[in-house]
Short mmCIF file of N, CA and C in Angstrom, two decimals:
data_model
loop_
_atom_site.label_atom_id
_atom_site.label_comp_id
_atom_site.label_asym_id
_atom_site.label_seq_id
_atom_site.Cartn_x
_atom_site.Cartn_y
_atom_site.Cartn_z
N MET A 4 0.84 -1.18 0.00
CA MET A 4 0.00 0.00 0.00
C MET A 4 0.89 1.24 0.00
N ASN A 5 0.51 2.16 -0.82
CA ASN A 5 1.30 3.39 -0.83
C ASN A 5 0.74 4.37 0.20
N ARG A 6 1.39 5.52 0.28
CA ARG A 6 1.07 6.48 1.32
C ARG A 6 -0.33 7.06 1.19
N SER A 7 -0.76 7.36 0.00
CA SER A 7 -2.09 7.97 -0.19
C SER A 7 -3.20 6.97 0.14
N THR A 8 -2.98 5.69 -0.14
CA THR A 8 -3.99 4.68 0.18
C THR A 8 -4.14 4.53 1.70
N ARG A 9 -3.00 4.53 2.39
CA ARG A 9 -3.05 4.42 3.86
C ARG A 9 -3.71 5.64 4.47
N LEU A 10 -3.39 6.81 3.93
CA LEU A 10 -3.99 8.04 4.45
C LEU A 10 -5.51 8.04 4.21
N GLY A 11 -5.93 7.58 3.05
CA GLY A 11 -7.36 7.51 2.76
C GLY A 11 -8.08 6.52 3.66
N ALA A 12 -7.44 5.36 3.90
CA ALA A 12 -8.04 4.36 4.78
C ALA A 12 -8.14 4.89 6.21
N ALA A 13 -7.12 5.59 6.67
CA ALA A 13 -7.15 6.16 8.02
C ALA A 13 -8.23 7.23 8.13
N LEU A 14 -8.38 8.05 7.07
CA LEU A 14 -9.39 9.09 7.08
C LEU A 14 -10.80 8.51 7.10
N ILE A 15 -11.04 7.48 6.32
CA ILE A 15 -12.35 6.83 6.29
C ILE A 15 -12.65 6.16 7.63
N THR A 16 -11.65 5.53 8.22
CA THR A 16 -11.84 4.88 9.52
C THR A 16 -12.15 5.92 10.59
N GLY A 17 -11.43 7.03 10.60
CA GLY A 17 -11.68 8.09 11.58
C GLY A 17 -13.06 8.69 11.44
N MET A 18 -13.49 8.94 10.21
CA MET A 18 -14.83 9.48 10.00
C MET A 18 -15.90 8.47 10.43
N GLY A 19 -15.66 7.19 10.17
CA GLY A 19 -16.61 6.17 10.58
C GLY A 19 -16.76 6.10 12.08
N VAL A 20 -15.64 6.22 12.79
CA VAL A 20 -15.70 6.18 14.26
C VAL A 20 -16.46 7.39 14.78
N LEU A 21 -16.21 8.56 14.21
CA LEU A 21 -16.91 9.76 14.67
C LEU A 21 -18.41 9.71 14.38
N LEU A 22 -18.80 9.14 13.27
CA LEU A 22 -20.22 9.09 12.93
C LEU A 22 -20.98 8.01 13.69
N VAL A 23 -20.29 6.95 14.09
CA VAL A 23 -20.96 5.84 14.77
C VAL A 23 -21.14 6.11 16.25
N THR A 24 -20.25 6.88 16.85
CA THR A 24 -20.35 7.11 18.29
C THR A 24 -21.61 7.90 18.62
N SER A 25 -22.15 7.66 19.80
CA SER A 25 -23.37 8.35 20.21
C SER A 25 -23.02 9.46 21.20
N PHE A 26 -23.94 10.38 21.36
CA PHE A 26 -23.74 11.48 22.28
C PHE A 26 -24.22 11.09 23.67
N ALA A 27 -23.59 11.66 24.70
CA ALA A 27 -24.02 11.44 26.07
C ALA A 27 -24.91 12.61 26.48
N PHE A 28 -26.08 12.31 26.98
CA PHE A 28 -27.01 13.34 27.39
C PHE A 28 -27.06 13.39 28.91
N ALA A 29 -27.08 14.59 29.45
CA ALA A 29 -27.12 14.76 30.89
C ALA A 29 -28.52 14.43 31.41
N GLN A 30 -28.56 14.00 32.65
CA GLN A 30 -29.84 13.67 33.28
C GLN A 30 -30.55 14.97 33.65
N GLY A 31 -31.85 14.98 33.52
CA GLY A 31 -32.63 16.17 33.83
C GLY A 31 -32.67 16.44 35.32
N LYS A 32 -33.34 17.53 35.70
CA LYS A 32 -33.46 17.88 37.10
C LYS A 32 -34.25 16.81 37.84
N ALA A 33 -33.98 16.68 39.13
CA ALA A 33 -34.65 15.68 39.94
C ALA A 33 -36.13 16.00 40.03
N GLY A 34 -36.97 15.03 39.69
CA GLY A 34 -38.41 15.20 39.78
C GLY A 34 -39.02 15.84 38.55
N ALA A 35 -38.21 16.33 37.61
CA ALA A 35 -38.77 17.01 36.44
C ALA A 35 -39.41 16.02 35.49
N GLY A 36 -38.85 14.82 35.38
CA GLY A 36 -39.40 13.84 34.47
C GLY A 36 -40.61 13.13 35.01
N ALA A 37 -40.85 13.18 36.31
CA ALA A 37 -41.96 12.46 36.92
C ALA A 37 -43.10 13.41 37.28
N GLY A 38 -43.22 14.51 36.55
CA GLY A 38 -44.33 15.42 36.82
C GLY A 38 -44.09 16.29 38.02
N GLY A 39 -42.85 16.45 38.47
CA GLY A 39 -42.54 17.32 39.60
C GLY A 39 -42.78 16.68 40.95
N LYS A 40 -43.10 15.39 41.01
CA LYS A 40 -43.35 14.73 42.29
C LYS A 40 -42.02 14.30 42.91
N LYS A 41 -41.95 14.37 44.22
CA LYS A 41 -40.78 13.89 44.95
C LYS A 41 -41.17 12.63 45.69
N ASP A 42 -40.21 11.73 45.82
CA ASP A 42 -40.47 10.50 46.59
C ASP A 42 -40.15 10.78 48.05
N GLU A 43 -41.19 11.15 48.80
CA GLU A 43 -40.98 11.42 50.21
C GLU A 43 -41.21 10.16 51.01
N GLY A 44 -40.41 10.00 52.05
CA GLY A 44 -40.54 8.83 52.90
C GLY A 44 -39.83 7.60 52.33
N TYR A 45 -39.07 7.79 51.30
CA TYR A 45 -38.36 6.66 50.70
C TYR A 45 -36.98 6.57 51.31
N GLY A 46 -36.67 5.44 51.88
CA GLY A 46 -35.35 5.24 52.47
C GLY A 46 -35.32 3.97 53.29
N TYR A 47 -34.16 3.67 53.81
CA TYR A 47 -33.97 2.48 54.63
C TYR A 47 -33.42 2.89 55.98
N GLU A 48 -33.85 2.16 56.99
CA GLU A 48 -33.32 2.39 58.33
C GLU A 48 -32.78 1.06 58.84
N PHE A 49 -31.51 1.05 59.15
CA PHE A 49 -30.87 -0.17 59.64
C PHE A 49 -30.80 -0.10 61.16
N SER A 50 -31.45 -1.04 61.82
CA SER A 50 -31.49 -1.00 63.28
C SER A 50 -30.22 -1.57 63.91
N ASP A 51 -29.46 -2.39 63.18
CA ASP A 51 -28.26 -2.99 63.74
C ASP A 51 -27.00 -2.38 63.11
N ASP A 52 -26.98 -1.06 63.00
CA ASP A 52 -25.86 -0.37 62.39
C ASP A 52 -24.61 -0.57 63.27
N PRO A 53 -23.52 -1.13 62.73
CA PRO A 53 -22.34 -1.40 63.57
C PRO A 53 -21.65 -0.13 64.07
N LEU A 54 -21.86 1.02 63.44
CA LEU A 54 -21.25 2.24 63.94
C LEU A 54 -21.92 2.73 65.21
N ASN A 55 -23.16 2.36 65.42
CA ASN A 55 -23.86 2.74 66.64
C ASN A 55 -23.74 1.66 67.71
N ALA A 56 -22.98 0.62 67.48
CA ALA A 56 -22.90 -0.49 68.41
C ALA A 56 -22.01 -0.22 69.59
N GLY A 57 -21.27 0.86 69.61
CA GLY A 57 -20.37 1.15 70.71
C GLY A 57 -18.98 0.58 70.42
N GLY A 58 -18.08 0.76 71.38
CA GLY A 58 -16.72 0.30 71.19
C GLY A 58 -15.83 1.32 70.51
N PHE A 59 -16.37 2.51 70.27
CA PHE A 59 -15.60 3.55 69.61
C PHE A 59 -15.49 4.80 70.47
N GLY A 60 -15.73 4.67 71.74
CA GLY A 60 -15.67 5.82 72.63
C GLY A 60 -14.25 6.11 73.10
N PRO A 61 -14.04 7.23 73.80
CA PRO A 61 -12.70 7.59 74.25
C PRO A 61 -12.18 6.68 75.37
N ASN A 62 -13.08 6.02 76.10
CA ASN A 62 -12.64 5.15 77.20
C ASN A 62 -12.58 3.68 76.80
N ASP A 63 -12.88 3.37 75.56
CA ASP A 63 -12.86 1.98 75.11
C ASP A 63 -11.44 1.59 74.67
N ALA A 64 -11.23 0.32 74.56
CA ALA A 64 -9.93 -0.18 74.14
C ALA A 64 -9.67 0.20 72.68
N THR A 65 -8.42 0.51 72.39
CA THR A 65 -8.06 0.87 71.03
C THR A 65 -7.47 -0.33 70.31
N ILE A 66 -7.64 -0.36 69.02
CA ILE A 66 -7.09 -1.43 68.21
C ILE A 66 -5.72 -0.98 67.72
N ARG A 67 -4.71 -1.79 67.99
CA ARG A 67 -3.36 -1.45 67.58
C ARG A 67 -2.87 -2.48 66.57
N VAL A 68 -2.22 -1.98 65.56
CA VAL A 68 -1.71 -2.85 64.50
C VAL A 68 -0.22 -3.01 64.71
N ARG A 69 0.25 -4.26 64.53
CA ARG A 69 1.68 -4.49 64.67
C ARG A 69 2.44 -3.75 63.58
N PRO A 70 3.60 -3.20 63.91
CA PRO A 70 4.38 -2.53 62.87
C PRO A 70 4.93 -3.56 61.88
N GLY A 71 5.22 -3.08 60.69
CA GLY A 71 5.76 -3.96 59.66
C GLY A 71 7.15 -4.45 60.02
N PRO A 72 7.63 -5.46 59.32
CA PRO A 72 8.95 -6.01 59.65
C PRO A 72 10.05 -5.01 59.27
N VAL A 73 11.11 -5.04 60.06
CA VAL A 73 12.26 -4.20 59.78
C VAL A 73 13.12 -4.94 58.78
N ARG A 74 13.34 -4.35 57.65
CA ARG A 74 14.12 -5.01 56.60
C ARG A 74 15.52 -4.43 56.58
N THR A 75 16.48 -5.30 56.73
CA THR A 75 17.87 -4.88 56.63
C THR A 75 18.51 -5.63 55.48
N THR A 76 19.47 -5.01 54.88
CA THR A 76 20.16 -5.64 53.77
C THR A 76 21.38 -6.39 54.28
N LEU A 77 21.72 -7.48 53.64
CA LEU A 77 22.88 -8.24 54.04
C LEU A 77 24.18 -7.54 53.63
N ILE A 78 24.11 -6.73 52.59
CA ILE A 78 25.29 -5.99 52.14
C ILE A 78 25.20 -4.60 52.74
N ARG A 79 26.12 -4.28 53.62
CA ARG A 79 26.11 -2.98 54.27
C ARG A 79 27.24 -2.13 53.71
N PRO A 80 26.97 -0.89 53.42
CA PRO A 80 28.03 -0.04 52.87
C PRO A 80 29.08 0.28 53.94
N ARG A 81 30.31 0.36 53.52
CA ARG A 81 31.40 0.69 54.43
C ARG A 81 31.51 2.20 54.50
N THR A 82 31.03 2.77 55.57
CA THR A 82 31.01 4.23 55.70
C THR A 82 32.37 4.78 56.09
N SER A 83 33.20 3.97 56.72
CA SER A 83 34.53 4.45 57.13
C SER A 83 35.62 3.77 56.30
N PHE A 84 35.42 3.68 55.00
CA PHE A 84 36.37 2.99 54.13
C PHE A 84 37.68 3.75 54.02
N VAL A 85 37.61 5.07 53.83
CA VAL A 85 38.84 5.86 53.63
C VAL A 85 39.71 5.87 54.89
N PRO A 86 39.19 6.09 56.09
CA PRO A 86 40.06 6.02 57.27
C PRO A 86 40.68 4.64 57.47
N GLU A 87 39.92 3.57 57.20
CA GLU A 87 40.49 2.23 57.33
C GLU A 87 41.59 2.00 56.31
N MET A 88 41.42 2.51 55.11
CA MET A 88 42.43 2.35 54.07
C MET A 88 43.70 3.12 54.44
N LEU A 89 43.54 4.32 54.99
CA LEU A 89 44.71 5.09 55.38
C LEU A 89 45.46 4.41 56.53
N LYS A 90 44.74 3.79 57.46
CA LYS A 90 45.41 3.06 58.56
C LYS A 90 46.21 1.91 58.02
N SER A 91 45.67 1.20 57.03
CA SER A 91 46.41 0.06 56.48
C SER A 91 47.62 0.53 55.68
N VAL A 92 47.57 1.68 55.03
CA VAL A 92 48.70 2.20 54.25
C VAL A 92 49.79 2.75 55.17
N GLU A 93 49.42 3.30 56.30
CA GLU A 93 50.39 3.87 57.24
C GLU A 93 51.33 2.78 57.79
N ASN A 94 50.85 1.60 57.92
CA ASN A 94 51.67 0.53 58.50
C ASN A 94 52.69 -0.03 57.51
N LEU A 95 52.63 0.33 56.26
CA LEU A 95 53.60 -0.16 55.25
C LEU A 95 54.84 0.58 55.35
#
């Protein structure tokens, strides 16, 4: 395929994608589609809500998580390499 054929195929594909895609429409105002009526009294009440069960007060026991493991490397950098090297050279 030469360059103009590829360009034409890409142009046709791009136009096809743009023409096939649909538009997104925003939802109307609340209650506008249902004749302006509101659903009053609609909801759920949970009687065994765990947040109201207690155990979260200032005098209750706190939950503590163990800290993560301390990771150390087996290869440790020699921070005092130059002074050790000078000590070994002085003895020669």
